[in-house]
Amino acid sequence: MENKVLAIISYDGSKFYGMQKQPNKKTIQGEIEKALQKLNIKPSIQHAGRTDRGVHALNQVISFEIPSFWNLEKLKYSLNKILHPYIHIKKIKKTDYKFNPRFDAKKRSYRYIITPVFSPHRADYETFYEEKINYSLLKKAIKEFEGTYDFEFFAKTGSEVNNYIRTIYKTDIITYKNKTIFKIIGNGFLRGQIRIMINFLLMINENKLTIEDLKKQLNKERFFTKHLALPNGLYLERIWY
């Protein structure tokens, strides 16, 4: 007899080649499945979203099946002992067999952190950016992303999806100490979408592009850039069901 469980995990993305399992590469999914195998649990997990190499997660959601005799607190302890220190299981609970962490998600939030002060100890966890931030301009620009759009021009080339339509519910830019934090909540995101959006905003900040250019690319009237902001400042923050 098996139970399906949902786990909320956090990880340091700088130590892995992304979330999704890849041959001959160290990934978060690969490491968790190895840990499950050590505990004689079927090594097959589903996850809510594929984060790229170098991208972090505060509350990624995964699911997998376990033999029904497992105590969930003991399982969490055992997995964390194996996965420590770069992957951490925050919570495990039983869920419905039909639950799919990717397709059942209603909303996802990401944050992107930049700082004008370089630190080698923080280099993997925030993006160093020396240009002075024009907050009034960027707060106006980021609001343009809110709404439902075909985000094909804001997706990594080669993305395999049936459609590019996504809804962004809320955006914000906040400051904390010397950091600038971009916050984006949507129903889902395409590969590389957040990083392309952030790069576009930083180019507006540098007067290389304008808000009008952003509107044109959003509406697929004209293409300007698909360059990606660095991955190290990006965090998958929360997923709602």
mmCIF file with all atom_site columns, C-alpha atoms in Angstrom, residues 4-220:
data_model
loop_
_atom_site.group_PDB
_atom_site.id
_atom_site.type_symbol
_atom_site.label_atom_id
_atom_site.label_alt_id
_atom_site.label_comp_id
_atom_site.label_asym_id
_atom_site.label_entity_id
_atom_site.label_seq_id
_atom_site.pdbx_PDB_ins_code
_atom_site.Cartn_x
_atom_site.Cartn_y
_atom_site.Cartn_z
_atom_site.occupancy
_atom_site.B_iso_or_equiv
_atom_site.pdbx_formal_charge
_atom_site.auth_seq_id
_atom_site.auth_comp_id
_atom_site.auth_asym_id
_atom_site.auth_atom_id
_atom_site.pdbx_PDB_model_num
ATOM 1   C CA . LYS A 1 4   ? 1.162  10.067 -2.196  1.00 0.00 ? 4   LYS A CA 1
ATOM 2   C CA . VAL A 1 5   ? 2.846  12.931 -0.383  1.00 0.00 ? 5   VAL A CA 1
ATOM 3   C CA . LEU A 1 6   ? 3.442  16.596 -1.091  1.00 0.00 ? 6   LEU A CA 1
ATOM 4   C CA . ALA A 1 7   ? 6.711  18.159 0.063   1.00 0.00 ? 7   ALA A CA 1
ATOM 5   C CA . ILE A 1 8   ? 7.705  21.828 0.259   1.00 0.00 ? 8   ILE A CA 1
ATOM 6   C CA . ILE A 1 9   ? 11.428 22.232 -0.333  1.00 0.00 ? 9   ILE A CA 1
ATOM 7   C CA . SER A 1 10  ? 14.031 24.983 -0.504  1.00 0.00 ? 10  SER A CA 1
ATOM 8   C CA . TYR A 1 11  ? 17.394 24.804 -2.244  1.00 0.00 ? 11  TYR A CA 1
ATOM 9   C CA . ASP A 1 12  ? 20.553 26.640 -3.168  1.00 0.00 ? 12  ASP A CA 1
ATOM 10  C CA . GLY A 1 13  ? 20.378 26.653 -6.956  1.00 0.00 ? 13  GLY A CA 1
ATOM 11  C CA . SER A 1 14  ? 24.017 27.682 -7.375  1.00 0.00 ? 14  SER A CA 1
ATOM 12  C CA . LYS A 1 15  ? 25.090 24.116 -6.586  1.00 0.00 ? 15  LYS A CA 1
ATOM 13  C CA . PHE A 1 16  ? 22.975 22.437 -9.285  1.00 0.00 ? 16  PHE A CA 1
ATOM 14  C CA . TYR A 1 17  ? 22.217 22.349 -13.003 1.00 0.00 ? 17  TYR A CA 1
ATOM 15  C CA . GLY A 1 18  ? 18.591 23.237 -12.360 1.00 0.00 ? 18  GLY A CA 1
ATOM 16  C CA . MET A 1 19  ? 15.572 21.436 -10.947 1.00 0.00 ? 19  MET A CA 1
ATOM 17  C CA . GLN A 1 20  ? 14.860 18.922 -13.699 1.00 0.00 ? 20  GLN A CA 1
ATOM 18  C CA . LYS A 1 21  ? 16.811 15.688 -13.951 1.00 0.00 ? 21  LYS A CA 1
ATOM 19  C CA . GLN A 1 22  ? 19.445 15.642 -16.714 1.00 0.00 ? 22  GLN A CA 1
ATOM 20  C CA . PRO A 1 23  ? 21.846 12.851 -17.684 1.00 0.00 ? 23  PRO A CA 1
ATOM 21  C CA . ASN A 1 24  ? 25.300 13.131 -16.067 1.00 0.00 ? 24  ASN A CA 1
ATOM 22  C CA . LYS A 1 25  ? 24.468 16.423 -14.331 1.00 0.00 ? 25  LYS A CA 1
ATOM 23  C CA . LYS A 1 26  ? 23.796 17.206 -10.683 1.00 0.00 ? 26  LYS A CA 1
ATOM 24  C CA . THR A 1 27  ? 20.197 18.455 -10.399 1.00 0.00 ? 27  THR A CA 1
ATOM 25  C CA . ILE A 1 28  ? 17.765 18.948 -7.529  1.00 0.00 ? 28  ILE A CA 1
ATOM 26  C CA . GLN A 1 29  ? 15.379 16.295 -8.838  1.00 0.00 ? 29  GLN A CA 1
ATOM 27  C CA . GLY A 1 30  ? 18.276 13.884 -9.355  1.00 0.00 ? 30  GLY A CA 1
ATOM 28  C CA . GLU A 1 31  ? 19.599 14.357 -5.810  1.00 0.00 ? 31  GLU A CA 1
ATOM 29  C CA . ILE A 1 32  ? 16.149 13.923 -4.225  1.00 0.00 ? 32  ILE A CA 1
ATOM 30  C CA . GLU A 1 33  ? 15.498 10.768 -6.234  1.00 0.00 ? 33  GLU A CA 1
ATOM 31  C CA . LYS A 1 34  ? 18.897 9.365  -5.176  1.00 0.00 ? 34  LYS A CA 1
ATOM 32  C CA . ALA A 1 35  ? 17.975 10.100 -1.544  1.00 0.00 ? 35  ALA A CA 1
ATOM 33  C CA . LEU A 1 36  ? 14.610 8.331  -1.958  1.00 0.00 ? 36  LEU A CA 1
ATOM 34  C CA . GLN A 1 37  ? 16.357 5.335  -3.494  1.00 0.00 ? 37  GLN A CA 1
ATOM 35  C CA . LYS A 1 38  ? 18.645 5.099  -0.441  1.00 0.00 ? 38  LYS A CA 1
ATOM 36  C CA . LEU A 1 39  ? 15.500 4.820  1.685   1.00 0.00 ? 39  LEU A CA 1
ATOM 37  C CA . ASN A 1 40  ? 14.054 2.118  -0.633  1.00 0.00 ? 40  ASN A CA 1
ATOM 38  C CA . ILE A 1 41  ? 11.345 4.484  -1.908  1.00 0.00 ? 41  ILE A CA 1
ATOM 39  C CA . LYS A 1 42  ? 10.440 4.557  -5.594  1.00 0.00 ? 42  LYS A CA 1
ATOM 40  C CA . PRO A 1 43  ? 12.667 7.348  -7.006  1.00 0.00 ? 43  PRO A CA 1
ATOM 41  C CA . SER A 1 44  ? 10.155 9.262  -9.088  1.00 0.00 ? 44  SER A CA 1
ATOM 42  C CA . ILE A 1 45  ? 9.058  12.809 -8.238  1.00 0.00 ? 45  ILE A CA 1
ATOM 43  C CA . GLN A 1 46  ? 6.831  15.426 -9.826  1.00 0.00 ? 46  GLN A CA 1
ATOM 44  C CA . HIS A 1 47  ? 7.665  19.091 -9.334  1.00 0.00 ? 47  HIS A CA 1
ATOM 45  C CA . ALA A 1 48  ? 5.783  22.372 -9.669  1.00 0.00 ? 48  ALA A CA 1
ATOM 46  C CA . GLY A 1 49  ? 8.271  24.150 -11.891 1.00 0.00 ? 49  GLY A CA 1
ATOM 47  C CA . ARG A 1 50  ? 11.571 23.706 -13.652 1.00 0.00 ? 50  ARG A CA 1
ATOM 48  C CA . THR A 1 51  ? 14.019 26.271 -12.303 1.00 0.00 ? 51  THR A CA 1
ATOM 49  C CA . ASP A 1 52  ? 17.157 26.872 -14.367 1.00 0.00 ? 52  ASP A CA 1
ATOM 50  C CA . ARG A 1 53  ? 20.752 26.351 -13.316 1.00 0.00 ? 53  ARG A CA 1
ATOM 51  C CA . GLY A 1 54  ? 21.667 28.855 -10.580 1.00 0.00 ? 54  GLY A CA 1
ATOM 52  C CA . VAL A 1 55  ? 18.047 29.765 -9.705  1.00 0.00 ? 55  VAL A CA 1
ATOM 53  C CA . HIS A 1 56  ? 17.004 29.249 -6.077  1.00 0.00 ? 56  HIS A CA 1
ATOM 54  C CA . ALA A 1 57  ? 13.756 28.170 -4.427  1.00 0.00 ? 57  ALA A CA 1
ATOM 55  C CA . LEU A 1 58  ? 12.284 29.116 -1.069  1.00 0.00 ? 58  LEU A CA 1
ATOM 56  C CA . ASN A 1 59  ? 9.133  26.999 -1.421  1.00 0.00 ? 59  ASN A CA 1
ATOM 57  C CA . GLN A 1 60  ? 9.267  24.630 -4.403  1.00 0.00 ? 60  GLN A CA 1
ATOM 58  C CA . VAL A 1 61  ? 6.596  21.898 -4.316  1.00 0.00 ? 61  VAL A CA 1
ATOM 59  C CA . ILE A 1 62  ? 7.191  18.265 -5.218  1.00 0.00 ? 62  ILE A CA 1
ATOM 60  C CA . SER A 1 63  ? 5.173  15.056 -4.867  1.00 0.00 ? 63  SER A CA 1
ATOM 61  C CA . PHE A 1 64  ? 6.043  11.364 -4.795  1.00 0.00 ? 64  PHE A CA 1
ATOM 62  C CA . GLU A 1 65  ? 4.706  8.033  -3.566  1.00 0.00 ? 65  GLU A CA 1
ATOM 63  C CA . ILE A 1 66  ? 5.876  6.281  -0.399  1.00 0.00 ? 66  ILE A CA 1
ATOM 64  C CA . PRO A 1 67  ? 5.069  2.975  1.336   1.00 0.00 ? 67  PRO A CA 1
ATOM 65  C CA . SER A 1 68  ? 2.237  3.607  3.805   1.00 0.00 ? 68  SER A CA 1
ATOM 66  C CA . PHE A 1 69  ? 4.282  2.481  6.857   1.00 0.00 ? 69  PHE A CA 1
ATOM 67  C CA . TRP A 1 70  ? 6.501  5.598  6.723   1.00 0.00 ? 70  TRP A CA 1
ATOM 68  C CA . ASN A 1 71  ? 6.102  8.145  9.510   1.00 0.00 ? 71  ASN A CA 1
ATOM 69  C CA . LEU A 1 72  ? 6.222  11.537 7.740   1.00 0.00 ? 72  LEU A CA 1
ATOM 70  C CA . GLU A 1 73  ? 8.367  13.291 10.365  1.00 0.00 ? 73  GLU A CA 1
ATOM 71  C CA . LYS A 1 74  ? 10.869 10.436 10.270  1.00 0.00 ? 74  LYS A CA 1
ATOM 72  C CA . LEU A 1 75  ? 10.876 10.556 6.469   1.00 0.00 ? 75  LEU A CA 1
ATOM 73  C CA . LYS A 1 76  ? 11.536 14.301 6.497   1.00 0.00 ? 76  LYS A CA 1
ATOM 74  C CA . TYR A 1 77  ? 14.378 13.836 8.994   1.00 0.00 ? 77  TYR A CA 1
ATOM 75  C CA . SER A 1 78  ? 15.908 10.970 6.972   1.00 0.00 ? 78  SER A CA 1
ATOM 76  C CA . LEU A 1 79  ? 15.757 12.851 3.669   1.00 0.00 ? 79  LEU A CA 1
ATOM 77  C CA . ASN A 1 80  ? 17.217 16.028 5.177   1.00 0.00 ? 80  ASN A CA 1
ATOM 78  C CA . LYS A 1 81  ? 20.097 14.043 6.656   1.00 0.00 ? 81  LYS A CA 1
ATOM 79  C CA . ILE A 1 82  ? 20.983 12.795 3.147   1.00 0.00 ? 82  ILE A CA 1
ATOM 80  C CA . LEU A 1 83  ? 20.280 16.044 1.242   1.00 0.00 ? 83  LEU A CA 1
ATOM 81  C CA . HIS A 1 84  ? 21.958 18.479 3.672   1.00 0.00 ? 84  HIS A CA 1
ATOM 82  C CA . PRO A 1 85  ? 23.111 21.231 3.211   1.00 0.00 ? 85  PRO A CA 1
ATOM 83  C CA . TYR A 1 86  ? 21.966 22.494 -0.201  1.00 0.00 ? 86  TYR A CA 1
ATOM 84  C CA . ILE A 1 87  ? 18.452 20.990 -0.367  1.00 0.00 ? 87  ILE A CA 1
ATOM 85  C CA . HIS A 1 88  ? 16.066 21.117 2.574   1.00 0.00 ? 88  HIS A CA 1
ATOM 86  C CA . ILE A 1 89  ? 12.664 19.481 3.020   1.00 0.00 ? 89  ILE A CA 1
ATOM 87  C CA . LYS A 1 90  ? 10.564 22.001 4.962   1.00 0.00 ? 90  LYS A CA 1
ATOM 88  C CA . LYS A 1 91  ? 7.312  20.062 5.185   1.00 0.00 ? 91  LYS A CA 1
ATOM 89  C CA . ILE A 1 92  ? 5.808  16.734 4.074   1.00 0.00 ? 92  ILE A CA 1
ATOM 90  C CA . LYS A 1 93  ? 2.106  15.891 4.148   1.00 0.00 ? 93  LYS A CA 1
ATOM 91  C CA . LYS A 1 94  ? -0.244 13.357 2.576   1.00 0.00 ? 94  LYS A CA 1
ATOM 92  C CA . THR A 1 95  ? -2.052 14.433 -0.561  1.00 0.00 ? 95  THR A CA 1
ATOM 93  C CA . ASP A 1 96  ? -4.583 13.097 -3.056  1.00 0.00 ? 96  ASP A CA 1
ATOM 94  C CA . TYR A 1 97  ? -3.348 10.592 -5.636  1.00 0.00 ? 97  TYR A CA 1
ATOM 95  C CA . LYS A 1 98  ? -4.585 12.894 -8.399  1.00 0.00 ? 98  LYS A CA 1
ATOM 96  C CA . PHE A 1 99  ? -2.522 15.844 -7.132  1.00 0.00 ? 99  PHE A CA 1
ATOM 97  C CA . ASN A 1 100 ? -0.031 17.222 -9.651  1.00 0.00 ? 100 ASN A CA 1
ATOM 98  C CA . PRO A 1 101 ? 2.213  20.016 -8.298  1.00 0.00 ? 101 PRO A CA 1
ATOM 99  C CA . ARG A 1 102 ? 2.666  21.582 -11.721 1.00 0.00 ? 102 ARG A CA 1
ATOM 100 C CA . PHE A 1 103 ? -0.806 21.430 -13.233 1.00 0.00 ? 103 PHE A CA 1
ATOM 101 C CA . ASP A 1 104 ? -2.768 22.039 -10.012 1.00 0.00 ? 104 ASP A CA 1
ATOM 102 C CA . ALA A 1 105 ? -0.888 25.238 -9.133  1.00 0.00 ? 105 ALA A CA 1
ATOM 103 C CA . LYS A 1 106 ? -3.095 28.362 -9.220  1.00 0.00 ? 106 LYS A CA 1
ATOM 104 C CA . LYS A 1 107 ? -0.434 31.044 -8.702  1.00 0.00 ? 107 LYS A CA 1
ATOM 105 C CA . ARG A 1 108 ? 3.339  31.304 -8.423  1.00 0.00 ? 108 ARG A CA 1
ATOM 106 C CA . SER A 1 109 ? 5.489  34.123 -7.105  1.00 0.00 ? 109 SER A CA 1
ATOM 107 C CA . TYR A 1 110 ? 9.107  34.943 -7.858  1.00 0.00 ? 110 TYR A CA 1
ATOM 108 C CA . ARG A 1 111 ? 11.486 37.536 -6.488  1.00 0.00 ? 111 ARG A CA 1
ATOM 109 C CA . TYR A 1 112 ? 14.638 38.890 -8.108  1.00 0.00 ? 112 TYR A CA 1
ATOM 110 C CA . ILE A 1 113 ? 17.288 40.591 -5.964  1.00 0.00 ? 113 ILE A CA 1
ATOM 111 C CA . ILE A 1 114 ? 19.897 43.092 -7.140  1.00 0.00 ? 114 ILE A CA 1
ATOM 112 C CA . THR A 1 115 ? 22.483 45.001 -5.142  1.00 0.00 ? 115 THR A CA 1
ATOM 113 C CA . PRO A 1 116 ? 24.989 47.788 -5.921  1.00 0.00 ? 116 PRO A CA 1
ATOM 114 C CA . VAL A 1 117 ? 27.443 46.416 -3.337  1.00 0.00 ? 117 VAL A CA 1
ATOM 115 C CA . PHE A 1 118 ? 29.481 43.438 -4.494  1.00 0.00 ? 118 PHE A CA 1
ATOM 116 C CA . SER A 1 119 ? 30.297 40.673 -2.030  1.00 0.00 ? 119 SER A CA 1
ATOM 117 C CA . PRO A 1 120 ? 32.027 37.442 -3.076  1.00 0.00 ? 120 PRO A CA 1
ATOM 118 C CA . HIS A 1 121 ? 30.099 35.693 -0.293  1.00 0.00 ? 121 HIS A CA 1
ATOM 119 C CA . ARG A 1 122 ? 26.739 36.819 -1.732  1.00 0.00 ? 122 ARG A CA 1
ATOM 120 C CA . ALA A 1 123 ? 27.623 36.615 -5.427  1.00 0.00 ? 123 ALA A CA 1
ATOM 121 C CA . ASP A 1 124 ? 25.626 33.404 -5.958  1.00 0.00 ? 124 ASP A CA 1
ATOM 122 C CA . TYR A 1 125 ? 22.535 34.802 -4.207  1.00 0.00 ? 125 TYR A CA 1
ATOM 123 C CA . GLU A 1 126 ? 21.993 38.312 -5.569  1.00 0.00 ? 126 GLU A CA 1
ATOM 124 C CA . THR A 1 127 ? 22.843 40.054 -8.824  1.00 0.00 ? 127 THR A CA 1
ATOM 125 C CA . PHE A 1 128 ? 25.472 42.780 -8.658  1.00 0.00 ? 128 PHE A CA 1
ATOM 126 C CA . TYR A 1 129 ? 24.208 45.859 -10.544 1.00 0.00 ? 129 TYR A CA 1
ATOM 127 C CA . GLU A 1 130 ? 26.062 49.169 -10.321 1.00 0.00 ? 130 GLU A CA 1
ATOM 128 C CA . GLU A 1 131 ? 23.700 51.471 -12.246 1.00 0.00 ? 131 GLU A CA 1
ATOM 129 C CA . LYS A 1 132 ? 21.609 53.898 -10.205 1.00 0.00 ? 132 LYS A CA 1
ATOM 130 C CA . ILE A 1 133 ? 17.991 52.710 -10.060 1.00 0.00 ? 133 ILE A CA 1
ATOM 131 C CA . ASN A 1 134 ? 15.294 55.052 -11.352 1.00 0.00 ? 134 ASN A CA 1
ATOM 132 C CA . TYR A 1 135 ? 12.530 53.713 -9.087  1.00 0.00 ? 135 TYR A CA 1
ATOM 133 C CA . SER A 1 136 ? 9.691  55.876 -10.413 1.00 0.00 ? 136 SER A CA 1
ATOM 134 C CA . LEU A 1 137 ? 10.486 54.779 -13.989 1.00 0.00 ? 137 LEU A CA 1
ATOM 135 C CA . LEU A 1 138 ? 10.826 51.079 -13.158 1.00 0.00 ? 138 LEU A CA 1
ATOM 136 C CA . LYS A 1 139 ? 7.718  50.975 -10.967 1.00 0.00 ? 139 LYS A CA 1
ATOM 137 C CA . LYS A 1 140 ? 5.776  52.369 -13.907 1.00 0.00 ? 140 LYS A CA 1
ATOM 138 C CA . ALA A 1 141 ? 7.448  49.964 -16.362 1.00 0.00 ? 141 ALA A CA 1
ATOM 139 C CA . ILE A 1 142 ? 6.916  46.755 -14.339 1.00 0.00 ? 142 ILE A CA 1
ATOM 140 C CA . LYS A 1 143 ? 3.166  47.472 -14.068 1.00 0.00 ? 143 LYS A CA 1
ATOM 141 C CA . GLU A 1 144 ? 2.930  47.071 -17.873 1.00 0.00 ? 144 GLU A CA 1
ATOM 142 C CA . PHE A 1 145 ? 3.419  43.320 -17.396 1.00 0.00 ? 145 PHE A CA 1
ATOM 143 C CA . GLU A 1 146 ? 0.227  42.981 -15.341 1.00 0.00 ? 146 GLU A CA 1
ATOM 144 C CA . GLY A 1 147 ? -2.604 41.346 -17.256 1.00 0.00 ? 147 GLY A CA 1
ATOM 145 C CA . THR A 1 148 ? -3.000 38.473 -19.720 1.00 0.00 ? 148 THR A CA 1
ATOM 146 C CA . TYR A 1 149 ? -0.609 38.425 -22.667 1.00 0.00 ? 149 TYR A CA 1
ATOM 147 C CA . ASP A 1 150 ? 0.930  36.122 -25.221 1.00 0.00 ? 150 ASP A CA 1
ATOM 148 C CA . PHE A 1 151 ? 4.469  36.105 -23.774 1.00 0.00 ? 151 PHE A CA 1
ATOM 149 C CA . GLU A 1 152 ? 6.152  34.389 -26.733 1.00 0.00 ? 152 GLU A CA 1
ATOM 150 C CA . PHE A 1 153 ? 8.609  37.305 -27.071 1.00 0.00 ? 153 PHE A CA 1
ATOM 151 C CA . PHE A 1 154 ? 9.497  36.869 -23.385 1.00 0.00 ? 154 PHE A CA 1
ATOM 152 C CA . ALA A 1 155 ? 10.214 33.130 -23.503 1.00 0.00 ? 155 ALA A CA 1
ATOM 153 C CA . LYS A 1 156 ? 13.521 31.384 -23.983 1.00 0.00 ? 156 LYS A CA 1
ATOM 154 C CA . THR A 1 157 ? 14.044 30.301 -27.585 1.00 0.00 ? 157 THR A CA 1
ATOM 155 C CA . GLY A 1 158 ? 13.221 26.608 -27.949 1.00 0.00 ? 158 GLY A CA 1
ATOM 156 C CA . SER A 1 159 ? 10.525 26.550 -25.252 1.00 0.00 ? 159 SER A CA 1
ATOM 157 C CA . GLU A 1 160 ? 8.236  23.573 -25.877 1.00 0.00 ? 160 GLU A CA 1
ATOM 158 C CA . VAL A 1 161 ? 4.763  24.738 -24.890 1.00 0.00 ? 161 VAL A CA 1
ATOM 159 C CA . ASN A 1 162 ? 1.284  24.529 -26.408 1.00 0.00 ? 162 ASN A CA 1
ATOM 160 C CA . ASN A 1 163 ? 0.637  28.233 -25.905 1.00 0.00 ? 163 ASN A CA 1
ATOM 161 C CA . TYR A 1 164 ? 2.432  31.298 -24.572 1.00 0.00 ? 164 TYR A CA 1
ATOM 162 C CA . ILE A 1 165 ? -0.549 32.955 -22.879 1.00 0.00 ? 165 ILE A CA 1
ATOM 163 C CA . ARG A 1 166 ? 0.056  33.703 -19.202 1.00 0.00 ? 166 ARG A CA 1
ATOM 164 C CA . THR A 1 167 ? -1.517 36.064 -16.671 1.00 0.00 ? 167 THR A CA 1
ATOM 165 C CA . ILE A 1 168 ? 0.498  38.249 -14.331 1.00 0.00 ? 168 ILE A CA 1
ATOM 166 C CA . TYR A 1 169 ? -1.613 39.296 -11.354 1.00 0.00 ? 169 TYR A CA 1
ATOM 167 C CA . LYS A 1 170 ? 0.710  41.560 -9.420  1.00 0.00 ? 170 LYS A CA 1
ATOM 168 C CA . THR A 1 171 ? 4.136  43.182 -9.667  1.00 0.00 ? 171 THR A CA 1
ATOM 169 C CA . ASP A 1 172 ? 6.116  45.328 -7.278  1.00 0.00 ? 172 ASP A CA 1
ATOM 170 C CA . ILE A 1 173 ? 9.566  46.753 -6.621  1.00 0.00 ? 173 ILE A CA 1
ATOM 171 C CA . ILE A 1 174 ? 10.657 47.153 -3.015  1.00 0.00 ? 174 ILE A CA 1
ATOM 172 C CA . THR A 1 175 ? 13.891 48.120 -1.307  1.00 0.00 ? 175 THR A CA 1
ATOM 173 C CA . TYR A 1 176 ? 15.478 46.426 1.664   1.00 0.00 ? 176 TYR A CA 1
ATOM 174 C CA . LYS A 1 177 ? 18.725 47.821 3.057   1.00 0.00 ? 177 LYS A CA 1
ATOM 175 C CA . ASN A 1 178 ? 20.900 48.200 -0.074  1.00 0.00 ? 178 ASN A CA 1
ATOM 176 C CA . LYS A 1 179 ? 18.922 45.703 -2.141  1.00 0.00 ? 179 LYS A CA 1
ATOM 177 C CA . THR A 1 180 ? 16.261 46.208 -4.808  1.00 0.00 ? 180 THR A CA 1
ATOM 178 C CA . ILE A 1 181 ? 13.729 43.376 -4.980  1.00 0.00 ? 181 ILE A CA 1
ATOM 179 C CA . PHE A 1 182 ? 11.440 42.783 -7.960  1.00 0.00 ? 182 PHE A CA 1
ATOM 180 C CA . LYS A 1 183 ? 8.320  40.746 -7.076  1.00 0.00 ? 183 LYS A CA 1
ATOM 181 C CA . ILE A 1 184 ? 6.127  39.064 -9.699  1.00 0.00 ? 184 ILE A CA 1
ATOM 182 C CA . ILE A 1 185 ? 3.017  36.899 -9.156  1.00 0.00 ? 185 ILE A CA 1
ATOM 183 C CA . GLY A 1 186 ? 1.357  35.046 -12.025 1.00 0.00 ? 186 GLY A CA 1
ATOM 184 C CA . ASN A 1 187 ? -0.605 31.929 -12.901 1.00 0.00 ? 187 ASN A CA 1
ATOM 185 C CA . GLY A 1 188 ? 2.489  30.429 -14.525 1.00 0.00 ? 188 GLY A CA 1
ATOM 186 C CA . PHE A 1 189 ? 5.688  31.381 -16.300 1.00 0.00 ? 189 PHE A CA 1
ATOM 187 C CA . LEU A 1 190 ? 7.485  30.308 -19.456 1.00 0.00 ? 190 LEU A CA 1
ATOM 188 C CA . ARG A 1 191 ? 11.117 29.166 -19.526 1.00 0.00 ? 191 ARG A CA 1
ATOM 189 C CA . GLY A 1 192 ? 13.368 32.146 -18.873 1.00 0.00 ? 192 GLY A CA 1
ATOM 190 C CA . GLN A 1 193 ? 10.393 34.535 -18.777 1.00 0.00 ? 193 GLN A CA 1
ATOM 191 C CA . ILE A 1 194 ? 11.171 36.250 -15.463 1.00 0.00 ? 194 ILE A CA 1
ATOM 192 C CA . ARG A 1 195 ? 14.843 36.720 -16.347 1.00 0.00 ? 195 ARG A CA 1
ATOM 193 C CA . ILE A 1 196 ? 13.967 38.193 -19.765 1.00 0.00 ? 196 ILE A CA 1
ATOM 194 C CA . MET A 1 197 ? 11.465 40.533 -18.100 1.00 0.00 ? 197 MET A CA 1
ATOM 195 C CA . ILE A 1 198 ? 14.033 41.678 -15.517 1.00 0.00 ? 198 ILE A CA 1
ATOM 196 C CA . ASN A 1 199 ? 16.677 42.253 -18.182 1.00 0.00 ? 199 ASN A CA 1
ATOM 197 C CA . PHE A 1 200 ? 14.198 44.344 -20.191 1.00 0.00 ? 200 PHE A CA 1
ATOM 198 C CA . LEU A 1 201 ? 13.455 46.459 -17.100 1.00 0.00 ? 201 LEU A CA 1
ATOM 199 C CA . LEU A 1 202 ? 17.148 47.015 -16.404 1.00 0.00 ? 202 LEU A CA 1
ATOM 200 C CA . MET A 1 203 ? 17.643 48.102 -20.029 1.00 0.00 ? 203 MET A CA 1
ATOM 201 C CA . ILE A 1 204 ? 14.838 50.640 -19.530 1.00 0.00 ? 204 ILE A CA 1
ATOM 202 C CA . ASN A 1 205 ? 16.625 51.801 -16.388 1.00 0.00 ? 205 ASN A CA 1
ATOM 203 C CA . GLU A 1 206 ? 19.783 52.339 -18.489 1.00 0.00 ? 206 GLU A CA 1
ATOM 204 C CA . ASN A 1 207 ? 17.805 54.236 -21.184 1.00 0.00 ? 207 ASN A CA 1
ATOM 205 C CA . LYS A 1 208 ? 18.653 51.563 -23.769 1.00 0.00 ? 208 LYS A CA 1
ATOM 206 C CA . LEU A 1 209 ? 14.946 50.753 -24.146 1.00 0.00 ? 209 LEU A CA 1
ATOM 207 C CA . THR A 1 210 ? 11.725 52.576 -23.247 1.00 0.00 ? 210 THR A CA 1
ATOM 208 C CA . ILE A 1 211 ? 8.330  51.724 -21.745 1.00 0.00 ? 211 ILE A CA 1
ATOM 209 C CA . GLU A 1 212 ? 6.887  52.145 -25.246 1.00 0.00 ? 212 GLU A CA 1
ATOM 210 C CA . ASP A 1 213 ? 9.350  49.481 -26.476 1.00 0.00 ? 213 ASP A CA 1
ATOM 211 C CA . LEU A 1 214 ? 8.161  47.219 -23.675 1.00 0.00 ? 214 LEU A CA 1
ATOM 212 C CA . LYS A 1 215 ? 4.530  47.688 -24.721 1.00 0.00 ? 215 LYS A CA 1
ATOM 213 C CA . LYS A 1 216 ? 5.432  46.858 -28.339 1.00 0.00 ? 216 LYS A CA 1
ATOM 214 C CA . GLN A 1 217 ? 7.246  43.649 -27.370 1.00 0.00 ? 217 GLN A CA 1
ATOM 215 C CA . LEU A 1 218 ? 4.409  42.648 -24.997 1.00 0.00 ? 218 LEU A CA 1
ATOM 216 C CA . ASN A 1 219 ? 1.866  43.099 -27.770 1.00 0.00 ? 219 ASN A CA 1
ATOM 217 C CA . LYS A 1 220 ? 4.163  41.319 -30.276 1.00 0.00 ? 220 LYS A CA 1
#
